[in-house]
Coordinates of C-alpha atoms and ligand atoms in Angstrom, one line a residue:
G12 CA 0.0 0.0 0.0
H13 CA 1.5 3.2 1.2
H14 CA 5.1 1.9 1.3
V15 CA 5.1 0.7 -2.2
S16 CA 3.5 3.8 -3.7
S17 CA 6.0 6.1 -1.9
Q18 CA 8.8 3.9 -3.2
R19 CA 7.4 4.4 -6.7
M20 CA 7.1 8.1 -6.2
R21 CA 10.7 8.2 -5.1
S22 CA 12.1 6.4 -8.0
R23 CA 10.1 8.6 -10.3
R24 CA 11.4 11.7 -8.6
R25 CA 14.9 10.3 -8.7
E26 CA 14.7 10.3 -12.4
L27 CA 13.4 13.8 -12.4
R28 CA 16.2 15.6 -10.5
T29 CA 19.3 15.7 -12.6
R30 CA 22.5 17.7 -12.3
H31 CA 20.8 20.3 -14.4
D32 CA 17.8 20.5 -12.1
I33 CA 19.8 20.8 -9.0
T34 CA 21.7 23.7 -10.5
S35 CA 18.4 25.7 -10.7
F36 CA 18.7 25.9 -6.9
A37 CA 22.1 27.6 -7.0
P38 CA 20.8 31.2 -6.7
Q39 CA 18.9 30.3 -3.5
F40 CA 22.0 28.8 -1.9
I41 CA 24.1 31.8 -3.0
S42 CA 21.7 34.1 -1.4
I43 CA 21.8 32.1 1.9
Y44 CA 25.6 32.2 1.6
E45 CA 25.5 36.0 1.1
S46 CA 23.2 36.5 4.1
L47 CA 25.7 34.6 6.3
T48 CA 28.9 36.3 5.4
P49 CA 30.1 39.2 7.6
S50 CA 29.9 42.8 6.3
E51 CA 32.9 45.1 5.9
G52 CA 31.7 46.9 9.0
E53 CA 32.0 43.8 11.1
K54 CA 35.5 43.1 9.8
E55 CA 36.4 46.6 10.7
K56 CA 35.2 46.3 14.2
Q57 CA 37.2 43.1 14.7
K58 CA 40.3 44.8 13.5
Q59 CA 39.8 47.7 15.9
L60 CA 39.3 45.2 18.8
L61 CA 42.5 43.5 17.8
Q62 CA 44.4 46.8 17.7
S63 CA 43.2 47.8 21.2
L64 CA 44.2 44.4 22.6
E65 CA 47.6 44.8 21.0
K66 CA 48.2 48.1 22.7
L67 CA 47.4 46.6 26.1
I68 CA 49.6 43.6 25.6
I69 CA 52.6 45.3 24.2
K70 CA 52.8 47.4 27.4
E71 CA 53.2 44.2 29.5
W72 CA 55.1 42.0 27.1
P73 CA 57.0 44.2 24.6
N74 CA 58.2 41.2 22.5
A75 CA 54.8 39.6 22.1
Q76 CA 52.7 39.4 19.0
L77 CA 49.0 38.9 18.5
H78 CA 47.8 36.7 15.6
L79 CA 44.2 36.1 14.5
Y80 CA 43.3 32.5 13.8
G81 CA 40.2 30.4 13.3
S82 CA 37.1 31.5 11.4
C83 CA 37.8 35.3 11.7
A84 CA 41.0 34.8 9.8
N85 CA 40.5 31.8 7.6
S86 CA 37.7 33.4 5.6
F87 CA 35.1 30.8 6.7
G88 CA 33.6 32.9 9.4
A89 CA 29.9 33.7 9.4
S90 CA 28.7 37.1 10.6
S91 CA 28.8 37.8 14.3
C92 CA 31.2 35.0 15.0
D93 CA 33.7 35.2 17.9
I94 CA 37.3 36.0 17.2
D95 CA 40.2 33.7 18.1
V96 CA 43.4 35.3 19.0
C97 CA 46.8 33.8 19.7
L98 CA 49.3 35.6 21.9
A99 CA 52.8 34.6 20.8
I100 CA 55.5 34.9 23.4
S101 CA 58.8 33.3 22.6
D102 CA 60.7 33.8 25.8
G103 CA 61.9 30.2 26.2
E104 CA 60.3 28.5 29.1
I105 CA 57.0 30.1 30.0
D106 CA 54.3 29.4 32.5
K107 CA 51.1 29.6 30.5
S108 CA 48.8 29.7 33.4
K109 CA 50.7 32.5 35.0
I110 CA 50.6 34.5 31.8
L111 CA 46.8 33.9 31.3
L112 CA 46.1 35.0 34.8
R113 CA 48.1 38.1 34.4
L114 CA 46.5 38.7 31.1
A115 CA 43.0 38.4 32.6
E116 CA 44.0 41.0 35.2
I117 CA 45.1 43.5 32.6
L118 CA 42.0 43.0 30.5
Q119 CA 39.7 43.3 33.5
S120 CA 41.3 46.6 34.5
D121 CA 40.7 47.9 31.0
N122 CA 36.9 47.4 31.4
L123 CA 36.5 44.5 29.1
Q124 CA 33.5 42.4 30.1
D125 CA 33.1 38.8 31.2
V126 CA 36.9 38.3 31.5
Q127 CA 37.6 34.7 32.5
A128 CA 40.8 32.7 32.5
L129 CA 40.3 29.0 31.7
T130 CA 43.7 27.6 32.7
R131 CA 42.6 23.9 32.8
A132 CA 41.0 23.7 29.4
R133 CA 42.5 21.4 26.7
V134 CA 43.6 24.7 25.1
P135 CA 43.9 27.1 28.0
I136 CA 42.5 30.5 27.1
V137 CA 41.2 33.9 28.5
K138 CA 37.7 34.8 27.3
L139 CA 36.4 38.3 27.1
K140 CA 33.7 40.5 25.6
D141 CA 34.2 43.9 24.2
P142 CA 31.3 46.1 25.4
A143 CA 31.9 48.6 22.6
T144 CA 31.3 46.2 19.8
G145 CA 29.7 43.2 21.5
I146 CA 32.4 41.0 20.0
S147 CA 33.5 38.0 22.1
C148 CA 37.1 36.9 21.9
D149 CA 39.2 33.9 23.1
I150 CA 42.9 34.4 23.6
C151 CA 45.3 31.4 23.7
I152 CA 49.1 31.4 24.1
N153 CA 51.7 30.1 21.6
N154 CA 49.3 28.0 19.6
I155 CA 51.3 28.7 16.5
L156 CA 50.2 25.5 14.7
A157 CA 46.7 26.9 14.7
V158 CA 47.9 30.1 13.1
V159 CA 49.7 28.1 10.4
N160 CA 46.8 25.8 9.7
T161 CA 44.6 28.9 9.5
K162 CA 46.9 30.3 6.8
L163 CA 46.6 27.0 4.9
L164 CA 42.8 27.1 5.0
R165 CA 42.8 30.8 3.9
N166 CA 45.1 30.1 1.0
Y167 CA 42.9 27.3 -0.2
S168 CA 39.9 29.7 0.0
Q169 CA 41.7 32.2 -2.2
I170 CA 42.0 29.7 -5.1
D171 CA 38.3 29.1 -5.8
H172 CA 35.4 31.0 -4.4
R173 CA 33.2 27.8 -4.3
L174 CA 35.2 26.5 -1.3
R175 CA 34.1 29.5 0.8
Q176 CA 30.5 29.0 -0.4
L177 CA 30.6 25.3 0.4
V178 CA 32.1 25.7 3.8
I179 CA 29.9 28.5 5.0
I180 CA 26.8 26.6 3.9
V181 CA 28.0 23.3 5.4
K182 CA 28.8 25.0 8.7
H183 CA 25.4 26.6 8.7
W184 CA 23.8 23.2 8.1
A185 CA 25.9 21.6 10.8
K186 CA 25.1 24.2 13.4
S187 CA 21.3 24.1 12.5
R188 CA 21.3 20.3 12.8
G189 CA 23.3 20.2 16.0
V190 CA 26.3 18.3 14.6
N191 CA 29.0 20.9 15.1
D192 CA 30.0 20.4 18.7
T193 CA 33.1 18.4 19.7
Y194 CA 31.9 18.4 23.4
Q195 CA 28.8 16.4 22.2
G196 CA 30.8 14.0 20.1
T197 CA 30.3 15.6 16.7
L198 CA 32.7 17.5 14.5
S199 CA 34.5 20.8 14.8
S200 CA 34.2 23.6 12.2
Y201 CA 37.9 22.9 11.4
A202 CA 37.0 19.3 10.6
Y203 CA 34.2 20.4 8.3
V204 CA 36.6 22.8 6.5
L205 CA 39.0 19.9 5.9
M206 CA 36.2 17.7 4.6
C207 CA 35.2 20.4 2.1
I208 CA 38.8 21.0 0.9
H209 CA 39.4 17.3 0.4
F210 CA 36.1 17.0 -1.5
L211 CA 37.0 19.8 -3.9
Q212 CA 40.5 18.3 -4.4
L213 CA 38.8 15.1 -5.6
R214 CA 36.3 16.6 -8.0
R215 CA 37.1 15.7 -11.7
P216 CA 38.2 18.1 -13.1
A217 CA 39.7 19.1 -9.7
I218 CA 38.5 22.4 -8.2
L219 CA 41.4 22.6 -5.7
P220 CA 45.0 21.4 -6.0
C221 CA 47.0 19.9 -3.1
L222 CA 49.2 22.8 -1.8
Q223 CA 51.3 20.5 0.4
E224 CA 52.3 18.3 -2.6
M225 CA 53.5 21.3 -4.6
Q226 CA 57.0 23.0 -4.5
P227 CA 56.9 24.8 -1.1
T228 CA 57.1 28.6 -1.1
Y229 CA 56.2 28.8 2.6
M230 CA 58.1 26.9 5.3
V231 CA 58.1 27.0 9.1
T232 CA 58.9 24.6 11.8
V233 CA 56.5 24.7 14.7
D234 CA 56.8 22.5 17.8
G235 CA 59.1 20.3 15.8
I236 CA 56.7 19.9 13.0
E237 CA 57.8 21.0 9.5
C238 CA 55.0 22.9 7.8
A239 CA 55.6 23.5 4.1
F240 CA 53.3 24.3 1.3
F241 CA 52.9 26.4 -1.9
D242 CA 51.3 29.7 -0.9
Q243 CA 51.6 31.8 -4.0
V244 CA 47.9 31.2 -4.7
Q245 CA 47.4 34.2 -6.9
K246 CA 49.1 32.0 -9.5
L247 CA 46.3 29.5 -9.1
Q248 CA 43.4 31.8 -9.8
H249 CA 42.2 29.7 -12.8
F250 CA 43.0 26.3 -11.3
G251 CA 39.4 25.2 -10.8
S252 CA 37.7 27.0 -13.7
V253 CA 37.6 24.0 -16.1
N254 CA 35.1 22.5 -13.6
R255 CA 31.8 24.4 -14.0
E256 CA 29.8 22.8 -11.2
S257 CA 27.5 25.1 -9.3
I258 CA 27.3 25.4 -5.5
A259 CA 24.1 23.4 -5.5
E260 CA 25.6 20.5 -7.4
L261 CA 28.6 20.5 -5.1
L262 CA 26.4 20.5 -2.0
W263 CA 24.4 17.6 -3.4
A264 CA 27.6 15.6 -4.2
F265 CA 29.2 16.5 -0.9
F266 CA 26.3 15.1 1.2
S267 CA 25.9 12.2 -1.0
Y268 CA 29.6 11.4 -0.7
W269 CA 29.4 11.3 3.1
A270 CA 26.0 9.6 3.1
Y271 CA 26.6 6.8 0.5
H272 CA 30.1 6.7 -0.9
H273 CA 32.7 7.3 1.9
D274 CA 34.2 4.0 3.1
Y275 CA 34.0 4.5 6.9
A276 CA 35.6 1.2 7.6
N277 CA 38.8 1.7 5.7
D278 CA 39.4 5.3 4.6
V279 CA 41.1 8.4 6.0
I280 CA 40.6 11.7 4.2
S281 CA 43.9 13.5 3.8
V282 CA 44.1 17.1 2.6
R283 CA 47.9 16.8 3.0
T284 CA 48.1 14.2 0.2
G285 CA 45.1 15.4 -1.7
G286 CA 43.4 12.1 -1.6
I287 CA 42.3 9.1 0.4
I288 CA 44.7 7.0 2.5
S289 CA 44.1 3.8 4.4
K290 CA 43.4 3.5 8.1
Q291 CA 45.8 0.6 8.0
S292 CA 48.7 2.8 6.9
K293 CA 48.0 5.1 9.9
D294 CA 47.4 2.3 12.4
W295 CA 43.9 3.8 13.0
T296 CA 42.1 0.5 12.7
R297 CA 41.2 0.0 16.4
R298 CA 40.3 2.1 19.4
I299 CA 43.3 3.4 21.3
G300 CA 42.4 5.1 24.5
N301 CA 39.6 7.5 23.6
D302 CA 40.4 7.7 19.9
R303 CA 37.9 5.5 18.1
H304 CA 38.6 6.5 14.5
L305 CA 35.0 5.9 13.3
I306 CA 35.3 8.8 10.8
C307 CA 38.9 9.6 10.0
I308 CA 40.1 13.1 9.1
E309 CA 43.9 13.6 9.1
D310 CA 45.2 16.9 10.4
P311 CA 47.3 18.4 7.6
F312 CA 50.3 19.0 9.9
E313 CA 49.9 16.9 13.1
L314 CA 49.7 13.7 11.3
S315 CA 48.9 11.5 14.3
H316 CA 45.9 13.7 14.9
D317 CA 42.5 12.5 13.7
L318 CA 39.9 15.2 13.8
G319 CA 37.2 12.5 13.9
R320 CA 38.5 11.1 17.2
V321 CA 35.8 12.9 19.2
V322 CA 33.1 10.8 17.4
D323 CA 31.8 7.8 19.3
K324 CA 29.6 4.8 18.4
F325 CA 26.4 6.9 19.2
T326 CA 27.4 10.1 17.5
I327 CA 28.7 8.4 14.4
K328 CA 25.1 7.2 13.9
I329 CA 23.7 10.7 14.4
L330 CA 26.2 12.1 11.9
R331 CA 25.6 9.6 9.2
E332 CA 21.8 10.0 9.6
E333 CA 22.3 13.7 9.2
F334 CA 24.4 13.2 6.0
E335 CA 21.7 10.9 4.7
R336 CA 18.9 13.3 5.5
A337 CA 20.8 16.1 3.8
A338 CA 21.5 14.0 0.7
E339 CA 17.8 12.9 0.5
I340 CA 16.7 16.5 0.7
M341 CA 19.1 17.6 -2.0
Q342 CA 17.9 14.7 -4.1
Y343 CA 14.1 14.9 -3.6
D344 CA 12.9 17.9 -1.7
P345 CA 11.0 20.5 -3.7
N346 CA 12.5 23.2 -1.5
P347 CA 16.0 22.0 -0.5
S348 CA 17.4 25.4 0.5
V349 CA 14.7 25.6 3.3
R350 CA 14.4 22.1 4.7
L351 CA 18.2 21.5 4.8
F352 CA 18.6 24.1 7.6
E353 CA 15.5 23.2 9.7
P354 CA 16.4 23.2 13.4
Y355 CA 16.7 19.7 14.7
Ligands
ATP16 P1 33.6 28.7 14.1 O1 33.1 29.7 13.1 O2 32.6 27.6 14.4 O3 34.1 29.4 15.4 P2 36.4 28.1 13.5 O4 36.9 28.1 12.1 O5 36.9 29.2 14.4 O6 34.8 28.0 13.4 P3 37.1 26.1 15.4 O7 36.8 24.6 15.2 O8 36.5 26.9 16.5 O9 36.8 26.7 14.0 O10 38.7 26.2 15.5 C1 39.4 27.4 15.4 C2 40.8 27.2 14.9 O11 41.5 26.4 15.8 C3 40.8 26.4 13.6 O12 40.8 27.3 12.5 C4 42.2 25.8 13.7 O13 43.2 26.7 13.3 C5 42.3 25.5 15.1 N1 41.9 24.1 15.5 C6 40.7 23.8 16.0 N2 40.6 22.5 16.3 C7 41.8 22.0 16.0 C8 42.3 20.7 16.1 N3 41.6 19.7 16.6 N4 43.6 20.6 15.8 C9 44.4 21.6 15.3 N5 43.9 22.8 15.2 C10 42.6 23.0 15.5
MG17 MG1 36.1 30.0 16.3

């Protein structure tokens, strides 16, 4: 009865929506993307906050530097996102907790709001809010690897504008559906960005190259890790242009990849190599400690680091169901740009 006829309906509709059909939804996704991107005014306010923090910090630590990292610097930030700042102090041995507590003191006496030192967090930080702009900010110490991976992400986004569109929409989807929270066992924004870069590296024709496999023009060693990649991305402006896929097609293919095609049992996605590598080769085939490796996303620089390690046997199910839901909507829904982002 009901079941059979809905099956029939589905297969009829499956024939109906083609690559061409899906592309007719591109303008709707583009306008969602545009409504999510921060305005010039917001960027300006962030810059001002950074400058006033710099003034305060230089007084106390004359050799220190402030770097922006995370979504406010990698081009994948939505409007009104918090800013992530790294305080770089290179004076040999330092006591991070002591510096964070002193920093909190300084910020408090400058009338910044909600100043809080979280010295026991996995990444110890000071949190604050700027009353003038309403912007919240986290400051960490000497997390230079995050500054370097932020640069890699930003450089990728400068090659083809579809990466930024894809990431901003995927992050919006993940936040709406409750699957962007490492404390709850789902994935970080950083993990989603790597998934999008990897996906565009594997399109045929490719939309993104593999910057770490090219002749390096940028090299630094951070915490004993050599970070090297090609960063003259202005020379790669036309790299992806042979591929004409629209953002709607890419979203459709992205979700269907993670819903139906990714080999969760054997594969690791690797932006570093521009392809798929095996769990076997990384020895990520079994649970070690708390790392379960149920979805494997290799960090481009910390090679032993799996961004999927926060996912457990319950949340992998939730994630995969969400990928399937999204793929189904892209395939069948008459109004995909609405239903995709419905709150869970
Ligand atoms: P959002 O808009 O959700 O705040 P975000 O880009 O700031 O997104 P986060 O996941 O909050 O993303 O991470 C901020 C930055 O911290 C990342 O851009 C990355 O540089 C670094 N980072 C985050 N998680 C990791 C990780 N597990 N390993 C290495 N670096 C990380
Ligand atoms: Mg952030």
